[in-house]
XYZ file of C-alpha atoms in Angstrom:
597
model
C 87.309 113.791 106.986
C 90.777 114.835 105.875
C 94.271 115.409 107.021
C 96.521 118.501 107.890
C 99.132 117.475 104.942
C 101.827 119.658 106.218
C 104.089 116.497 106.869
C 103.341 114.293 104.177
C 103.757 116.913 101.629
C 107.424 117.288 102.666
C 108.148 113.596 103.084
C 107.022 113.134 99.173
C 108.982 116.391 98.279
C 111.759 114.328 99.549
C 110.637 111.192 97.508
C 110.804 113.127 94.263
C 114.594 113.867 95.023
C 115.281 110.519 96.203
C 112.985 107.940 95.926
C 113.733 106.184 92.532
C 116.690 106.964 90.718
C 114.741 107.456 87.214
C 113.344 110.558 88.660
C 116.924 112.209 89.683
C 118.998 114.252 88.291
C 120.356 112.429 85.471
C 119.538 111.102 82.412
C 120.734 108.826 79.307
C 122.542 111.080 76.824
C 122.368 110.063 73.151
C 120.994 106.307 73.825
C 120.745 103.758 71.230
C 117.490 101.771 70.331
C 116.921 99.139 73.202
C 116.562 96.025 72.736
C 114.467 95.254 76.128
C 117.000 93.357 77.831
C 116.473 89.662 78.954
C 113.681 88.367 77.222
C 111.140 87.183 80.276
C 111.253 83.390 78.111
C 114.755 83.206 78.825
C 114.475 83.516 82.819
C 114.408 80.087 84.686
C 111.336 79.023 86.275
C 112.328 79.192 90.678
C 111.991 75.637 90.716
C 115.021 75.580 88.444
C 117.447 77.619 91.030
C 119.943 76.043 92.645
C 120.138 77.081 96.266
C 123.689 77.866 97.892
C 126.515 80.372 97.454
C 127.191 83.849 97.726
C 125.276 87.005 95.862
C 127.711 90.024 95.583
C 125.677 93.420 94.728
C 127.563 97.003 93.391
C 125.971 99.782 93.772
C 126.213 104.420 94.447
C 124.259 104.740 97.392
C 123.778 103.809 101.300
C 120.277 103.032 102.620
C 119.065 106.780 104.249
C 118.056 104.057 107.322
C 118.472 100.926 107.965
C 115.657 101.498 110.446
C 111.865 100.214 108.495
C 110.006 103.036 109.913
C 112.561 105.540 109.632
C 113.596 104.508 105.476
C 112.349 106.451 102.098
C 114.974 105.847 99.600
C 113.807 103.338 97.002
C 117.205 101.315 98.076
C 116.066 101.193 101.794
C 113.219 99.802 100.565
C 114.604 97.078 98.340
C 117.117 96.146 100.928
C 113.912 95.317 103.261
C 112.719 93.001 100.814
C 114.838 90.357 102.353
C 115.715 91.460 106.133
C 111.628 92.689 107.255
C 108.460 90.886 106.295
C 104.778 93.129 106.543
C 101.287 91.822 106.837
C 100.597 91.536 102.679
C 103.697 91.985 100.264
C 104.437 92.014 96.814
C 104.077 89.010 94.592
C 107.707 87.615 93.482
C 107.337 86.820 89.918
C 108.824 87.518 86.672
C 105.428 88.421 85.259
C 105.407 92.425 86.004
C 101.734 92.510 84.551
C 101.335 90.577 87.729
C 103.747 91.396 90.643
C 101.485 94.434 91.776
C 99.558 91.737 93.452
C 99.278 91.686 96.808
C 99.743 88.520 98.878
C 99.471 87.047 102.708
C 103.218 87.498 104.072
C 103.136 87.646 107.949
C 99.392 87.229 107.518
C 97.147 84.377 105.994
C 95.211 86.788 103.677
C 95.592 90.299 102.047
C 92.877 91.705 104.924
C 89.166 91.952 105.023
C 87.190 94.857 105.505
C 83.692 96.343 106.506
C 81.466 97.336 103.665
C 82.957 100.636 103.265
C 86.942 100.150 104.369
C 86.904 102.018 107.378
C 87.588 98.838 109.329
C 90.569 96.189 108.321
C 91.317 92.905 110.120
C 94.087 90.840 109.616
C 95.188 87.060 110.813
C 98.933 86.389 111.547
C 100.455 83.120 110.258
C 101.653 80.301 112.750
C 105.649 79.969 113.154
C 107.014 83.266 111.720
C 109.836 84.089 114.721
C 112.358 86.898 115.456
C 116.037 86.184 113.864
C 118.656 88.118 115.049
C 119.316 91.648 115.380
C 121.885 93.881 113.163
C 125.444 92.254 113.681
C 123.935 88.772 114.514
C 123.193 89.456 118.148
C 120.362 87.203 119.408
C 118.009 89.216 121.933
C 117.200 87.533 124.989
C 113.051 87.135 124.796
C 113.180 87.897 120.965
C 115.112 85.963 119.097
C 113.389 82.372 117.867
C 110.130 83.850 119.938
C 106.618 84.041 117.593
C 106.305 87.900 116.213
C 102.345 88.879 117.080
C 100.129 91.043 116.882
C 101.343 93.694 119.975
C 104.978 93.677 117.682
C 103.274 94.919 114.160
C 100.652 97.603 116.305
C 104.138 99.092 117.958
C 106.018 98.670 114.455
C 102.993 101.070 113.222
C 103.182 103.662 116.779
C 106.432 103.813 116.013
C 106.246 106.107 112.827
C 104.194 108.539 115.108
C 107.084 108.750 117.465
C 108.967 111.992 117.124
C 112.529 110.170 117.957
C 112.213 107.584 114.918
C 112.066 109.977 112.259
C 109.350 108.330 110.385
C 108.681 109.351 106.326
C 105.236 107.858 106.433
C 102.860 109.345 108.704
C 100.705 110.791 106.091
C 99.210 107.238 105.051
C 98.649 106.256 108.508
C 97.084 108.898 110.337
C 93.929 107.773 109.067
C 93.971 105.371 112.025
C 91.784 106.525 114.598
C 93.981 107.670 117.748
C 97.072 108.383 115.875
C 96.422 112.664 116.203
C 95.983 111.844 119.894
C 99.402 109.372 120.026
C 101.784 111.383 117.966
C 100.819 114.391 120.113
C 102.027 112.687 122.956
C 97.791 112.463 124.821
C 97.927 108.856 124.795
C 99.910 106.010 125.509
C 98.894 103.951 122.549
C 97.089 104.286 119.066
C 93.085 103.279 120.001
C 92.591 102.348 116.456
C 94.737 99.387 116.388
C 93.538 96.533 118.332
C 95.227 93.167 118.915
C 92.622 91.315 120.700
C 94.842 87.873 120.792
C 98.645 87.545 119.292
C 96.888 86.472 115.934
C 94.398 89.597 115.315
C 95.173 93.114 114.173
C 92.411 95.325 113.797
C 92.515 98.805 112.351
C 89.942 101.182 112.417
C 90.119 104.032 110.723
C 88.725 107.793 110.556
C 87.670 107.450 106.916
C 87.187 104.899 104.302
C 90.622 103.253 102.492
C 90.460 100.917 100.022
C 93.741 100.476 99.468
C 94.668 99.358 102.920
C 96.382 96.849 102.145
C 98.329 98.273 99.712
C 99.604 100.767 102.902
C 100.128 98.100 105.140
C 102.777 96.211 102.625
C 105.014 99.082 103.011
C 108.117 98.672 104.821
C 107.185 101.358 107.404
C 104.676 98.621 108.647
C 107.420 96.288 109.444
C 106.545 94.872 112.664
C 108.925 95.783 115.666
C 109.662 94.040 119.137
C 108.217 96.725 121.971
C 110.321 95.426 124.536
C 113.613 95.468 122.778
C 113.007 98.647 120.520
C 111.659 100.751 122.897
C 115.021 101.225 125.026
C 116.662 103.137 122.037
C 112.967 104.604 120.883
C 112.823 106.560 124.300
C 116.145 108.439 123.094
C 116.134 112.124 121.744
C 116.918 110.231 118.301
C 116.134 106.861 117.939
C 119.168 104.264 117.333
C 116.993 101.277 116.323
C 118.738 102.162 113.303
C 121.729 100.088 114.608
C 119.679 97.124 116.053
C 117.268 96.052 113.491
C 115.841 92.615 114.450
C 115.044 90.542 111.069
C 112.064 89.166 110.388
C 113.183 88.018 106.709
C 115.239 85.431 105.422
C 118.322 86.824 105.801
C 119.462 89.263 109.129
C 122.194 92.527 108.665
C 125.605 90.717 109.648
C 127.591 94.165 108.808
C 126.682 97.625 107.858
C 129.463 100.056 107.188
C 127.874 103.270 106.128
C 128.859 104.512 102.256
C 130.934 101.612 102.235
C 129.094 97.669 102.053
C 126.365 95.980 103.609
C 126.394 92.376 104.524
C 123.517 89.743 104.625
C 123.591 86.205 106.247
C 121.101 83.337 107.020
C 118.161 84.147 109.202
C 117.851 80.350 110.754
C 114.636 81.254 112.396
C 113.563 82.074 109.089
C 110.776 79.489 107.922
C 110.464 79.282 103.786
C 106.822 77.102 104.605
C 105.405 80.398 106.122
C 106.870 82.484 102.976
C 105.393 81.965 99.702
C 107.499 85.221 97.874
C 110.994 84.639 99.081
C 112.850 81.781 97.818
C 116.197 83.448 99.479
C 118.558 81.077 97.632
C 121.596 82.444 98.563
C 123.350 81.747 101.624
C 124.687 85.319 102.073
C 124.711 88.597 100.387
C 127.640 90.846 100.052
C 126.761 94.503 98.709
C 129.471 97.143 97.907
C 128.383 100.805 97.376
C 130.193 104.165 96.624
C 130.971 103.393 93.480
C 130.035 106.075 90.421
C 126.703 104.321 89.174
C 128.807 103.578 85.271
C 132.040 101.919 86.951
C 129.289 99.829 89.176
C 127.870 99.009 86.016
C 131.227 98.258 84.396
C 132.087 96.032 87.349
C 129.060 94.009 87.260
C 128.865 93.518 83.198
C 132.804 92.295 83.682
C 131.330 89.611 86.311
C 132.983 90.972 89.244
C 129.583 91.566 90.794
C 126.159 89.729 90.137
C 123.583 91.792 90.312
C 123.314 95.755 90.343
C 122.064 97.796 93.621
C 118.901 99.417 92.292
C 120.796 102.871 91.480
C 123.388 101.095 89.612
C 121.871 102.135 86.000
C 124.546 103.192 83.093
C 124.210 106.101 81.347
C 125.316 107.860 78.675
C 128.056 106.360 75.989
C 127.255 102.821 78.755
C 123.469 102.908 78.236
C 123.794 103.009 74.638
C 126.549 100.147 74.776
C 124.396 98.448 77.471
C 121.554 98.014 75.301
C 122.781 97.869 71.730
C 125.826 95.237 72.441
C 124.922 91.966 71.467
C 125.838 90.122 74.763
C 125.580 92.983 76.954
C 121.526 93.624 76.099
C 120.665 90.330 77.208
C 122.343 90.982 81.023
C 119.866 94.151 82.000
C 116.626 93.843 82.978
C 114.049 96.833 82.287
C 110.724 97.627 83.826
C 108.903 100.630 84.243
C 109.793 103.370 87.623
C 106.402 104.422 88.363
C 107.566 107.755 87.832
C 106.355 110.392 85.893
C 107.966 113.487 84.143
C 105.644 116.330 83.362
C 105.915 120.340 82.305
C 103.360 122.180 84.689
C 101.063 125.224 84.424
C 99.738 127.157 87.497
C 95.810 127.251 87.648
C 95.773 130.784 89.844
C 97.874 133.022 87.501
C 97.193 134.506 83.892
C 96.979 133.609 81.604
C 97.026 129.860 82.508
C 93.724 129.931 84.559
C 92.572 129.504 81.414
C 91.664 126.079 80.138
C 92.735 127.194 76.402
C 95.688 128.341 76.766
C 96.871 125.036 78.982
C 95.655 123.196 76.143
C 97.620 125.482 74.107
C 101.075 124.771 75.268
C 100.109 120.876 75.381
C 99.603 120.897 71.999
C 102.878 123.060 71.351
C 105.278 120.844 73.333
C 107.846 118.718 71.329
C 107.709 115.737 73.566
C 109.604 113.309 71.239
C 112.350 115.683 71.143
C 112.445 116.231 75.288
C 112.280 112.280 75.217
C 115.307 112.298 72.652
C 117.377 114.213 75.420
C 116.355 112.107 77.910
C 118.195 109.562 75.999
C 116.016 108.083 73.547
C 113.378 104.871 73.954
C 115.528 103.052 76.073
C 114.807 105.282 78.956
C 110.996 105.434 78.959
C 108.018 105.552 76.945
C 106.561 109.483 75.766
C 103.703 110.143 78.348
C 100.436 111.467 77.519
C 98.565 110.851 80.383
C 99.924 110.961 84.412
C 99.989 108.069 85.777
C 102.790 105.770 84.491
C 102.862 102.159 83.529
C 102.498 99.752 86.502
C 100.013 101.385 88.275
C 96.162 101.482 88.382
C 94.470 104.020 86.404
C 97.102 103.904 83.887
C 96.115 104.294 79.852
C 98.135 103.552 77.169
C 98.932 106.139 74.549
C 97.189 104.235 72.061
C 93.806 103.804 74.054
C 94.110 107.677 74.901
C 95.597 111.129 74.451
C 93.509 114.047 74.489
C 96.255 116.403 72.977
C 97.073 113.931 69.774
C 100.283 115.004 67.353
C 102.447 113.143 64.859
C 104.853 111.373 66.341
C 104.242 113.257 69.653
C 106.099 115.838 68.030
C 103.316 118.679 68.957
C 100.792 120.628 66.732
C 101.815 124.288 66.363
C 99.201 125.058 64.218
C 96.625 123.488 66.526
C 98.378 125.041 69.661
C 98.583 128.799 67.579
C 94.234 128.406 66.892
C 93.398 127.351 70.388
C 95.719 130.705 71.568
C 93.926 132.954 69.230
C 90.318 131.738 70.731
C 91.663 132.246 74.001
C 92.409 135.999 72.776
C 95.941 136.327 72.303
C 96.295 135.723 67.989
C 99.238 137.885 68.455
C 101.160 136.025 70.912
C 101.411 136.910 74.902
C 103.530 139.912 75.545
C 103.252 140.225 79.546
C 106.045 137.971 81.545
C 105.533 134.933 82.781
C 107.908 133.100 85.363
C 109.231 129.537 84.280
C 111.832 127.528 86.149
C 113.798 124.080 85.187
C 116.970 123.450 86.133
C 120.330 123.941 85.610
C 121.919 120.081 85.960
C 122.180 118.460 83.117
C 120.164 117.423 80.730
C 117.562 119.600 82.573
C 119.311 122.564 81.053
C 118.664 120.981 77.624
C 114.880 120.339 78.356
C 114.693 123.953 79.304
C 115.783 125.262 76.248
C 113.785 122.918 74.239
C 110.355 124.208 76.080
C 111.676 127.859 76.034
C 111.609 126.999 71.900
C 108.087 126.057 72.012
C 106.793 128.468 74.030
C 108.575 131.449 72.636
C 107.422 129.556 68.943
C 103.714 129.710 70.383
C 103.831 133.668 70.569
C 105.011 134.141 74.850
C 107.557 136.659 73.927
C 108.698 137.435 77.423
C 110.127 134.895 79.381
C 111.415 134.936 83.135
C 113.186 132.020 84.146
C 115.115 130.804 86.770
C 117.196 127.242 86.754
C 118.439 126.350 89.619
C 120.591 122.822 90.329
C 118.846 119.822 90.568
C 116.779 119.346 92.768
C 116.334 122.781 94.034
C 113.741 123.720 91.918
C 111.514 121.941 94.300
C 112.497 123.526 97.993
C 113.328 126.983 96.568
C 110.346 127.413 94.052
C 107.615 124.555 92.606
C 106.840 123.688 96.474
C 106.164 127.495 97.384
C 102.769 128.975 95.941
C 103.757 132.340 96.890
C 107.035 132.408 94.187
C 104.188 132.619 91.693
C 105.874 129.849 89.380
C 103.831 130.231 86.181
C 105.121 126.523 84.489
C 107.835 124.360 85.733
C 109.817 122.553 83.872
C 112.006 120.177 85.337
C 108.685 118.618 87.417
C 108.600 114.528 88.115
C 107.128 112.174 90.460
C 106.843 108.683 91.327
C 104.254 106.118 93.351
C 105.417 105.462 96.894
C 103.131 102.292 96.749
C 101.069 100.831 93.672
C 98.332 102.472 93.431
C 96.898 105.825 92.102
C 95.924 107.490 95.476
C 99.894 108.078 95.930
C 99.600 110.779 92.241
C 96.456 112.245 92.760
C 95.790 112.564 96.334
C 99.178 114.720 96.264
C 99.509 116.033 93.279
C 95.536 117.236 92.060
C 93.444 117.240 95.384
C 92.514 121.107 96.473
C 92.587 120.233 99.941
C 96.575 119.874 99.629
C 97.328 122.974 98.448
C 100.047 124.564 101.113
C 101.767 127.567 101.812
C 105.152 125.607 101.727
C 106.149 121.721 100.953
C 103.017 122.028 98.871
C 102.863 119.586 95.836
C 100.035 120.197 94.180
C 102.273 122.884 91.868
C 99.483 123.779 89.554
C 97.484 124.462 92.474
C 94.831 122.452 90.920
C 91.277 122.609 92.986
C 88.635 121.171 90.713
C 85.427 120.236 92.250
C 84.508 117.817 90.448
C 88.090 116.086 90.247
C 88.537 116.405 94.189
C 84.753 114.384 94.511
C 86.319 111.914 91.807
C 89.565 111.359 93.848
C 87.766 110.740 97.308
C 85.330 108.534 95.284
C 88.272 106.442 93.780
C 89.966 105.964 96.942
C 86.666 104.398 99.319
C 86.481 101.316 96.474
C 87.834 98.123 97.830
C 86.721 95.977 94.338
C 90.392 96.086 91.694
C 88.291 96.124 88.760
C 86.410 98.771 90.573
C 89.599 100.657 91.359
C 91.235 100.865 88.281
C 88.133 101.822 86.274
C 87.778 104.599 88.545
C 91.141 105.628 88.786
C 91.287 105.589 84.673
C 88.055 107.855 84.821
C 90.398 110.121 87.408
C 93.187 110.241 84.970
C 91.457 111.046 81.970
C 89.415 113.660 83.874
C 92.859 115.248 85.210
C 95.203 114.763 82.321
C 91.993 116.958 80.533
C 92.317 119.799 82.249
C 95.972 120.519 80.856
C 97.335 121.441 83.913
C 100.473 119.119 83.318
C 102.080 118.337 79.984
C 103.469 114.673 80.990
C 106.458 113.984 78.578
C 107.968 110.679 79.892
C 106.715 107.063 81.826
C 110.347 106.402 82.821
C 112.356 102.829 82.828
C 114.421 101.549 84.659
C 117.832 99.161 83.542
C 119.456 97.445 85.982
C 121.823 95.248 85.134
C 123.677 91.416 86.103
C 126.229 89.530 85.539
C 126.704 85.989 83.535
C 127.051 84.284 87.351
C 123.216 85.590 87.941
C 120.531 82.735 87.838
C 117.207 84.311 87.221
C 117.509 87.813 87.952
C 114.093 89.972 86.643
C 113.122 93.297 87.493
C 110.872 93.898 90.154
C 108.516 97.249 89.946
C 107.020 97.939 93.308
C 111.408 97.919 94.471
C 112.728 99.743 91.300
C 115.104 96.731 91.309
C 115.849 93.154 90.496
C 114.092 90.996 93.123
C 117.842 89.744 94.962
C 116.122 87.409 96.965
C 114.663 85.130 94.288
C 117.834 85.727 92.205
C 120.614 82.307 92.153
C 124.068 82.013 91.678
C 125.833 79.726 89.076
C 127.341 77.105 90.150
C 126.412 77.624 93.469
C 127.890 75.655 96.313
């Protein structure tokens, strides 16, 4: 059984402009050869950290909500990393082959399941209580009271609740009863059961093996009923201004487009949290600042760490990375975002499998990477899904459209064009859109010099600003798009479900919001994608998913041109600041201060 789309499909439109700055509108410029930042050697071990002072973050942007349920931005959901604590998080580690792994946070195990995932139960830890709510008010009944099982089933009902706002229903409505709930039929979701303040049970409509993985997003933070529910019963939700902490640290101050403040949660126990080591005893975070004078501030030590969208670019990124002192105070890790060229399946001549291969093979990709601003910003892609995530395949282990230094074969492209019919070239128009913000304008003309090279003599294009490309055109089949240019997207959780469940499944194909662009619907693919996403086994997973990408990335629907990276940078005052690649950010609440008091 599957789900109407229509609101996830907007909610991830949204991601693709938002969530995870590498897959916005900018871009590096002319960026020197990187040097990788910190070496992982150099990072002290936690047990090294002192514990004590105060960690000072710059950044560009507010949180979109400070509400859990209610949050999408990448930053929303770093800044939960140390106010809200779900069932299974993130490991906190230096190692990124090893922080996708999931481990017990409000519960004492990552879940178990029936034999084929349709059922999930989950045990809550002893002695994780309430701390305050947003300004340090203590709730009567709340505050220093046990969070259970009722608090994380309401923190869940809440994102079907039309006055929160919620980004997230699309991973959730799986949960039998939710259809019923969000429609307003029944008083509570059926599917969640909480037969004791220790037991959640989910049951669900269809099989999910990665559960867990959906349960360690912030939108599952859990939420007190009979506190929330007095600003929940509004026309629009202001929970947003009364977020009760679970974490080690509660919201002391939240000026919007202006700072954020974070102090001790005392109710906060570090024996019942094995990823937060929260040494700092508050956190000051100043935003509004253009992302390079952030930068500049930070590098100069009035700052410690960057805010996740505080990345340099241009003339900085080049400095940033190529300056002897200055390359060792970034940290770099991969998005989870991908960059890609697509073709639509359902017009001429790109329903045919030839001439997708065609342009794949004609598409400088080292060049588009070289405006993108060089190494430093990303490896070439050759495959869709990006480094960090299940599924994923190195460019050395496989690329089914091979060329010198990922420069593209013209000669290969110009046969595989002739035995598709068209040895003269293709004379009828075709419809291609980028954009106009920088450097998207630049990757246009770069593709437009491939394609017109490959023999399509009559191009139609359209480039709007950044990101309209999406809303006005990609996201609405009946604009007849032939290939977009300016197309990226990146994982909303670690795993491969969140590309091609979206992205490649025929079922998702909309009238409007829709995100499968190339309006792929391959039977065999859409079996292989619902196969993939029953297996509970990792090994299991990621072999499948692998088989998934290989078996999508052949069709040559997409021409994928860049994994993207992420720098983020810290000061000489940081103590063991490393980049973190489920938050698109260094991991602030494992990160010390030196000389701390």
């Amino acid at each position: 059984m599957r789900r109407n789309r229509s609101t996830k499909l907007l909610a991830v439109l949204l991601g693709i402009m938002l969530f995870g700055a590498a897959c916005g509108s900018g871009g590096g410029g002319e960026g020197g050869e990187g040097g990788g930042g910190v070496d992982v050697e150099d990072i002290p071990d936690f047990e090294d950290i002192t514990a004590g002072g105060t960690l000072t973050m710059a950044g560009t942007s507010d949180v979109d909500y400070m509400d859990p349920q209610a949050g999408y931005y990448v930053i929303s959901g770093a800044l939960h990393r140390g106010v809200s604590r779900t069932l299974v998080t993130y490991k906190g580690t230096k190692d990124q082959n090893d922080q996708n792994t999931l481990v017990p946070d409000l519960a004492t195990d990552t879940g178990t399941s029936n034999e084929d995932a349709s059922e999930w139960t989950f045990t809550l830890k002893d002695g994780i209580k309430w701390g305050p709510a947003l300004g340090g008010e203590d709730i009567p009944g709340v505050t220093g009271e046990e969070i259970t099982s009722e608090d994380i089933k309401y923190g869940i009902e809440r994102i079907f609740i039309p006055s929160v706002g919620a980004q997230y229903p699309f991973y959730y409505d799986i949960i039998e009863g939710a259809d019923e709930f969000s429609k307003g039929d029944a008083d509570e979701i059926t599917g969640i059961e909480t037969p004791d303040d220790k037991t959640i049970i989910f049951k669900l409509e269809e099989p999910a093996g990665d559960w867990p993985y959906r349960v360690a997003m912030p939108a599952t933070t859990p939420v007190p009923q009979r506190y929330a529910e007095q600003f929940d019963k509004k026309k629009d939700s202001d929970y947003d201004n009364h977020v009760v902490a679970s974490g080690p640290y509660f919201i002391e101050e939240w000026k919007t487009e202006e700072r954020i403040t974070f102090a001790r949660n005392e109710h906060w126990s570090a024996e019942t949290d094995e990823v937060r080591h929260a040494y700092a005893d508050r956190v000051e975070v100043r935003i509004g600042f253009d992302p390079n004078i952030a930068v500049k501030k930070i590098q100069d030590g009035e700052f410690t760490i960057g805010w996740p969208d505080a990345q340099p670019t241009e003339a900085l990124l080049e400095k940033t990375v190529t300056d002897p002192t200055l390359s060792k105070q970034y940290v770099e890790g991969p998005s989870g975002c991908t960059r890609y060229i697509y073709m639509n399946t359902t017009e001429k001549p790109f329903d045919d499998p030839l001439v997708r291969q065609a342009v794949n093979y004609a598409i400088d990709r080292a060049n588009l990477k070289r405006l993108q601003g060089g190494e430093v910003t990303g490896d070439i892609a050759t495959s869709i899904i990006p480094p960090g995530l299940n599924g994923h395949l190195a460019t050395s282990e496989f690329d089914p459209f091979p060329s010198e230094n990922l420069a593209g074969d013209m000669d290969k492209a110009k046969e595989l064009m002739a035995e598709a019919g068209f040895a003269d070239g293709y004379d009828e128009e075709i419809f291609v859109v980028g954009s106009s913000t920088p450097p998207h304008d630049k990757y246009f003309e770069s593709v437009r010099s491939d394609l017109e090279e490959l023999g399509f003599t009559n191009i139609k294009e359209k480039l709007p600003e950044f990101p309209f490309q999406y809303s006005q055109f990609y996201g609405i089949p009946a604009k007849n798009v032939d290939i977009g240019i300016s197309a990226g997207w990146c994982k909303d959780y670690n795993d491969a479900f969140t590309f091609f469940d979206p992205l490649f499944h025929g079922e998702n194909i909309l009238e409007s919001g829709n995100s499968n662009y190339a309006e792929t619907d391959d039977p065999a693919l859409n079996d292989a994608i619902d196969a993939a996403a029953r297996l509970t086994d990792p090994e299991e997973r990621d072999s499948a998913w692998s088989d998934v990408n290989k078996q999508a990335s052949e069709l040559g629907v997409w021409v994928p041109w860049s994994w993207d990276s992420d720098i983020v940078v810290f000061s000489e005052h940081a103590v063991g600041a490393y980049y973190h690649t489920f938050y698109n950010a260094i991991d602030w609440v494992n990160v010390g201060i030196l000389d701390a008091e």
